[in-house]
Amino acid sequence: LQRPDLFIGVAERLGRVHELGRAVRRSAADALAILPPDVHLFVNLHPLELGDEELFTDANPLVEHAHRVVLELTERAQLETISETPRRVARLRELGFRLAIDDLGAGYAGLGSLAAIEPEVVKLDMGLVRDISHSATRRRIVAAMAALCRELGSQVVAEGVETAEERA
């Protein structure tokens, strides 16, 4: 399985999302241990991992680096299906993690995610950004989403910017 989405899909079907997340967190912690101390790392977090109690304990190898980690909640599952999402997000912040919503504007990630997570960072989906210079509708959508996110206190990242026109 060469694409992450396929690999994650298999983990979902086999009920092994927590195991996969733990392996990712170990790998990320290993990387942080050798990176300069001023480097921050964005680490994807499947929403189902919010149900993994190990995420909130010292058994999570990222806890010691929490001030350098932004946990990106991916758009693969609806947050509404996770019990006590606001409480679990608050626990992550208490540990020192910052939170991001990944791929806003695609899949399940939407305005409900902004309300539930109140992220420090919002990453706009590449599908909205790609060729934005050729679509007035997409420009208006992205401008409105960016303005809302900034008003809510979130930093905005546009994924997939590859040309000067897209950046502009």
C-alpha positions as YAML, in Angstrom:
chain: A
units: angstrom
residues:
- id: 1
  name: LEU
  ca: [0.00, 0.00, 0.00]
- id: 2
  name: GLN
  ca: [1.91, 2.96, -1.29]
- id: 3
  name: ARG
  ca: [-0.58, 5.72, -0.50]
- id: 4
  name: PRO
  ca: [-1.21, 6.76, 3.10]
- id: 5
  name: ASP
  ca: [-4.98, 6.95, 2.59]
- id: 6
  name: LEU
  ca: [-5.06, 3.29, 1.55]
- id: 7
  name: PHE
  ca: [-2.88, 2.26, 4.48]
- id: 8
  name: ILE
  ca: [-5.06, 4.19, 6.93]
- id: 9
  name: GLY
  ca: [-8.17, 2.67, 5.38]
- id: 10
  name: VAL
  ca: [-6.83, -0.81, 6.07]
- id: 11
  name: ALA
  ca: [-6.03, 0.16, 9.67]
- id: 12
  name: GLU
  ca: [-9.61, 1.41, 10.03]
- id: 13
  name: ARG
  ca: [-11.09, -1.81, 8.64]
- id: 14
  name: LEU
  ca: [-8.87, -3.94, 10.88]
- id: 15
  name: GLY
  ca: [-9.57, -1.86, 13.99]
- id: 16
  name: ARG
  ca: [-5.89, -0.96, 14.32]
- id: 17
  name: VAL
  ca: [-5.96, 2.84, 14.08]
- id: 18
  name: HIS
  ca: [-4.62, 3.19, 17.63]
- id: 19
  name: GLU
  ca: [-1.65, 0.91, 16.85]
- id: 20
  name: LEU
  ca: [-0.86, 2.86, 13.70]
- id: 21
  name: GLY
  ca: [-1.11, 6.17, 15.56]
- id: 22
  name: ARG
  ca: [1.21, 4.91, 18.29]
- id: 23
  name: ALA
  ca: [3.79, 3.89, 15.67]
- id: 24
  name: VAL
  ca: [3.54, 7.30, 13.99]
- id: 25
  name: ARG
  ca: [3.98, 9.08, 17.32]
- id: 26
  name: ARG
  ca: [7.06, 6.96, 18.16]
- id: 27
  name: SER
  ca: [8.58, 7.78, 14.78]
- id: 28
  name: ALA
  ca: [7.79, 11.49, 15.16]
- id: 29
  name: ALA
  ca: [9.34, 11.56, 18.65]
- id: 30
  name: ASP
  ca: [12.48, 9.88, 17.31]
- id: 31
  name: ALA
  ca: [12.72, 12.57, 14.63]
- id: 32
  name: LEU
  ca: [12.21, 15.39, 17.13]
- id: 33
  name: ALA
  ca: [14.97, 14.00, 19.33]
- id: 34
  name: ILE
  ca: [17.56, 14.63, 16.59]
- id: 35
  name: LEU
  ca: [16.13, 17.82, 15.10]
- id: 36
  name: PRO
  ca: [17.23, 21.27, 16.30]
- id: 37
  name: PRO
  ca: [15.22, 22.38, 19.34]
- id: 38
  name: ASP
  ca: [13.55, 25.26, 17.48]
- id: 39
  name: VAL
  ca: [11.99, 22.93, 14.88]
- id: 40
  name: HIS
  ca: [8.28, 22.24, 15.22]
- id: 41
  name: LEU
  ca: [6.56, 19.20, 13.77]
- id: 42
  name: PHE
  ca: [3.04, 18.70, 12.43]
- id: 43
  name: VAL
  ca: [1.81, 15.16, 13.13]
- id: 44
  name: ASN
  ca: [-1.40, 13.75, 11.66]
- id: 45
  name: LEU
  ca: [-3.87, 12.41, 14.19]
- id: 46
  name: HIS
  ca: [-6.79, 10.28, 13.06]
- id: 47
  name: PRO
  ca: [-9.92, 11.45, 14.91]
- id: 48
  name: LEU
  ca: [-10.43, 7.89, 16.25]
- id: 49
  name: GLU
  ca: [-7.14, 8.28, 18.10]
- id: 50
  name: LEU
  ca: [-8.88, 10.74, 20.41]
- id: 51
  name: GLY
  ca: [-10.35, 7.58, 21.96]
- id: 52
  name: ASP
  ca: [-6.89, 6.15, 22.72]
- id: 53
  name: GLU
  ca: [-6.17, 6.88, 26.38]
- id: 54
  name: GLU
  ca: [-2.45, 6.37, 25.77]
- id: 55
  name: LEU
  ca: [-2.48, 9.60, 23.74]
- id: 56
  name: PHE
  ca: [-3.05, 11.55, 26.97]
- id: 57
  name: THR
  ca: [-0.38, 9.88, 29.12]
- id: 58
  name: ASP
  ca: [3.40, 9.80, 29.42]
- id: 59
  name: ALA
  ca: [3.27, 6.57, 27.38]
- id: 60
  name: ASN
  ca: [2.78, 8.89, 24.39]
- id: 61
  name: PRO
  ca: [6.38, 9.62, 23.34]
- id: 62
  name: LEU
  ca: [5.37, 13.02, 21.98]
- id: 63
  name: VAL
  ca: [4.32, 14.33, 25.41]
- id: 64
  name: GLU
  ca: [7.88, 15.36, 26.26]
- id: 65
  name: HIS
  ca: [7.99, 17.35, 23.00]
- id: 66
  name: ALA
  ca: [4.39, 18.65, 23.14]
- id: 67
  name: HIS
  ca: [5.42, 22.32, 22.97]
- id: 68
  name: ARG
  ca: [7.00, 21.55, 19.56]
- id: 69
  name: VAL
  ca: [4.13, 19.51, 18.14]
- id: 70
  name: VAL
  ca: [0.99, 20.50, 16.26]
- id: 71
  name: LEU
  ca: [-1.45, 17.60, 16.08]
- id: 72
  name: GLU
  ca: [-3.36, 17.69, 12.80]
- id: 73
  name: LEU
  ca: [-6.80, 16.17, 12.96]
- id: 74
  name: THR
  ca: [-7.36, 14.61, 9.59]
- id: 75
  name: GLU
  ca: [-10.61, 14.67, 7.67]
- id: 76
  name: ARG
  ca: [-11.07, 10.90, 7.59]
- id: 77
  name: ALA
  ca: [-13.79, 10.61, 10.24]
- id: 78
  name: GLN
  ca: [-16.53, 12.79, 11.62]
- id: 79
  name: LEU
  ca: [-15.60, 14.31, 14.95]
- id: 80
  name: GLU
  ca: [-19.22, 13.96, 16.01]
- id: 81
  name: THR
  ca: [-18.69, 10.19, 16.20]
- id: 82
  name: ILE
  ca: [-15.97, 10.65, 18.85]
- id: 83
  name: SER
  ca: [-17.35, 10.94, 22.36]
- id: 84
  name: GLU
  ca: [-16.28, 13.89, 24.48]
- id: 85
  name: THR
  ca: [-14.27, 15.56, 21.70]
- id: 86
  name: PRO
  ca: [-14.05, 18.99, 23.42]
- id: 87
  name: ARG
  ca: [-12.84, 17.40, 26.68]
- id: 88
  name: ARG
  ca: [-10.25, 15.28, 24.87]
- id: 89
  name: VAL
  ca: [-9.00, 18.28, 22.88]
- id: 90
  name: ALA
  ca: [-8.70, 20.27, 26.11]
- id: 91
  name: ARG
  ca: [-6.61, 17.46, 27.62]
- id: 92
  name: LEU
  ca: [-4.22, 17.60, 24.65]
- id: 93
  name: ARG
  ca: [-3.83, 21.36, 25.10]
- id: 94
  name: GLU
  ca: [-3.17, 20.87, 28.81]
- id: 95
  name: LEU
  ca: [-0.27, 18.62, 27.81]
- id: 96
  name: GLY
  ca: [1.09, 21.46, 25.65]
- id: 97
  name: PHE
  ca: [0.04, 20.34, 22.18]
- id: 98
  name: ARG
  ca: [-1.36, 22.75, 19.62]
- id: 99
  name: LEU
  ca: [-4.06, 21.57, 17.23]
- id: 100
  name: ALA
  ca: [-4.72, 21.93, 13.55]
- id: 101
  name: ILE
  ca: [-7.56, 20.98, 11.25]
- id: 102
  name: ASP
  ca: [-6.18, 19.39, 8.11]
- id: 103
  name: ASP
  ca: [-7.88, 19.66, 4.72]
- id: 104
  name: LEU
  ca: [-10.61, 22.13, 5.69]
- id: 105
  name: GLY
  ca: [-13.03, 22.19, 2.80]
- id: 106
  name: ALA
  ca: [-12.74, 18.50, 1.93]
- id: 107
  name: GLY
  ca: [-14.47, 15.43, 3.27]
- id: 108
  name: TYR
  ca: [-15.77, 15.65, 6.81]
- id: 109
  name: ALA
  ca: [-13.64, 18.60, 7.88]
- id: 110
  name: GLY
  ca: [-15.94, 21.59, 7.98]
- id: 111
  name: LEU
  ca: [-17.30, 24.37, 10.13]
- id: 112
  name: GLY
  ca: [-18.33, 21.86, 12.79]
- id: 113
  name: SER
  ca: [-14.67, 20.92, 13.15]
- id: 114
  name: LEU
  ca: [-13.73, 24.57, 13.68]
- id: 115
  name: ALA
  ca: [-16.30, 24.85, 16.46]
- id: 116
  name: ALA
  ca: [-15.37, 21.55, 18.13]
- id: 117
  name: ILE
  ca: [-11.58, 21.91, 17.96]
- id: 118
  name: GLU
  ca: [-10.97, 25.68, 17.96]
- id: 119
  name: PRO
  ca: [-7.64, 24.99, 16.23]
- id: 120
  name: GLU
  ca: [-4.53, 27.11, 16.38]
- id: 121
  name: VAL
  ca: [-3.87, 26.24, 12.72]
- id: 122
  name: VAL
  ca: [-6.26, 25.56, 9.83]
- id: 123
  name: LYS
  ca: [-4.93, 23.98, 6.66]
- id: 124
  name: LEU
  ca: [-7.13, 24.70, 3.66]
- id: 125
  name: ASP
  ca: [-7.55, 21.74, 1.35]
- id: 126
  name: MET
  ca: [-5.36, 21.66, -1.72]
- id: 127
  name: GLY
  ca: [-8.42, 21.01, -3.88]
- id: 128
  name: LEU
  ca: [-9.64, 24.52, -3.10]
- id: 129
  name: VAL
  ca: [-6.24, 26.09, -3.70]
- id: 130
  name: ARG
  ca: [-5.09, 24.32, -6.84]
- id: 131
  name: ASP
  ca: [-5.67, 26.55, -9.89]
- id: 132
  name: ILE
  ca: [-7.40, 29.12, -7.68]
- id: 133
  name: SER
  ca: [-6.12, 31.84, -10.02]
- id: 134
  name: HIS
  ca: [-8.54, 30.52, -12.66]
- id: 135
  name: SER
  ca: [-11.64, 30.36, -10.46]
- id: 136
  name: ALA
  ca: [-13.34, 33.43, -9.02]
- id: 137
  name: THR
  ca: [-15.65, 31.16, -7.01]
- id: 138
  name: ARG
  ca: [-12.75, 29.36, -5.33]
- id: 139
  name: ARG
  ca: [-11.03, 32.67, -4.62]
- id: 140
  name: ARG
  ca: [-14.16, 33.94, -2.85]
- id: 141
  name: ILE
  ca: [-14.57, 30.70, -0.88]
- id: 142
  name: VAL
  ca: [-10.93, 30.65, 0.21]
- id: 143
  name: ALA
  ca: [-10.99, 34.36, 1.10]
- id: 144
  name: ALA
  ca: [-14.11, 33.87, 3.22]
- id: 145
  name: MET
  ca: [-12.72, 30.77, 4.92]
- id: 146
  name: ALA
  ca: [-9.39, 32.48, 5.61]
- id: 147
  name: ALA
  ca: [-11.12, 35.56, 7.03]
- id: 148
  name: LEU
  ca: [-13.29, 33.42, 9.31]
- id: 149
  name: CYS
  ca: [-10.31, 31.40, 10.53]
- id: 150
  name: ARG
  ca: [-8.27, 34.52, 11.24]
- id: 151
  name: GLU
  ca: [-11.25, 36.06, 13.06]
- id: 152
  name: LEU
  ca: [-11.41, 32.92, 15.21]
- id: 153
  name: GLY
  ca: [-7.69, 33.26, 16.00]
- id: 154
  name: SER
  ca: [-6.40, 30.46, 13.77]
- id: 155
  name: GLN
  ca: [-3.34, 30.67, 11.57]
- id: 156
  name: VAL
  ca: [-4.26, 29.76, 7.98]
- id: 157
  name: VAL
  ca: [-2.15, 27.54, 5.73]
- id: 158
  name: ALA
  ca: [-3.07, 26.99, 2.08]
- id: 159
  name: GLU
  ca: [-1.99, 23.50, 1.01]
- id: 160
  name: GLY
  ca: [-0.74, 22.79, -2.47]
- id: 161
  name: VAL
  ca: [0.37, 26.25, -3.55]
- id: 162
  name: GLU
  ca: [2.72, 25.63, -6.45]
- id: 163
  name: THR
  ca: [2.65, 28.75, -8.62]
- id: 164
  name: ALA
  ca: [3.06, 32.47, -8.06]
- id: 165
  name: GLU
  ca: [-0.51, 32.94, -9.30]
- id: 166
  name: GLU
  ca: [-1.89, 30.50, -6.70]
- id: 167
  name: ARG
  ca: [0.13, 32.19, -3.98]
- id: 168
  name: ALA
  ca: [-1.19, 35.62, -5.00]
...
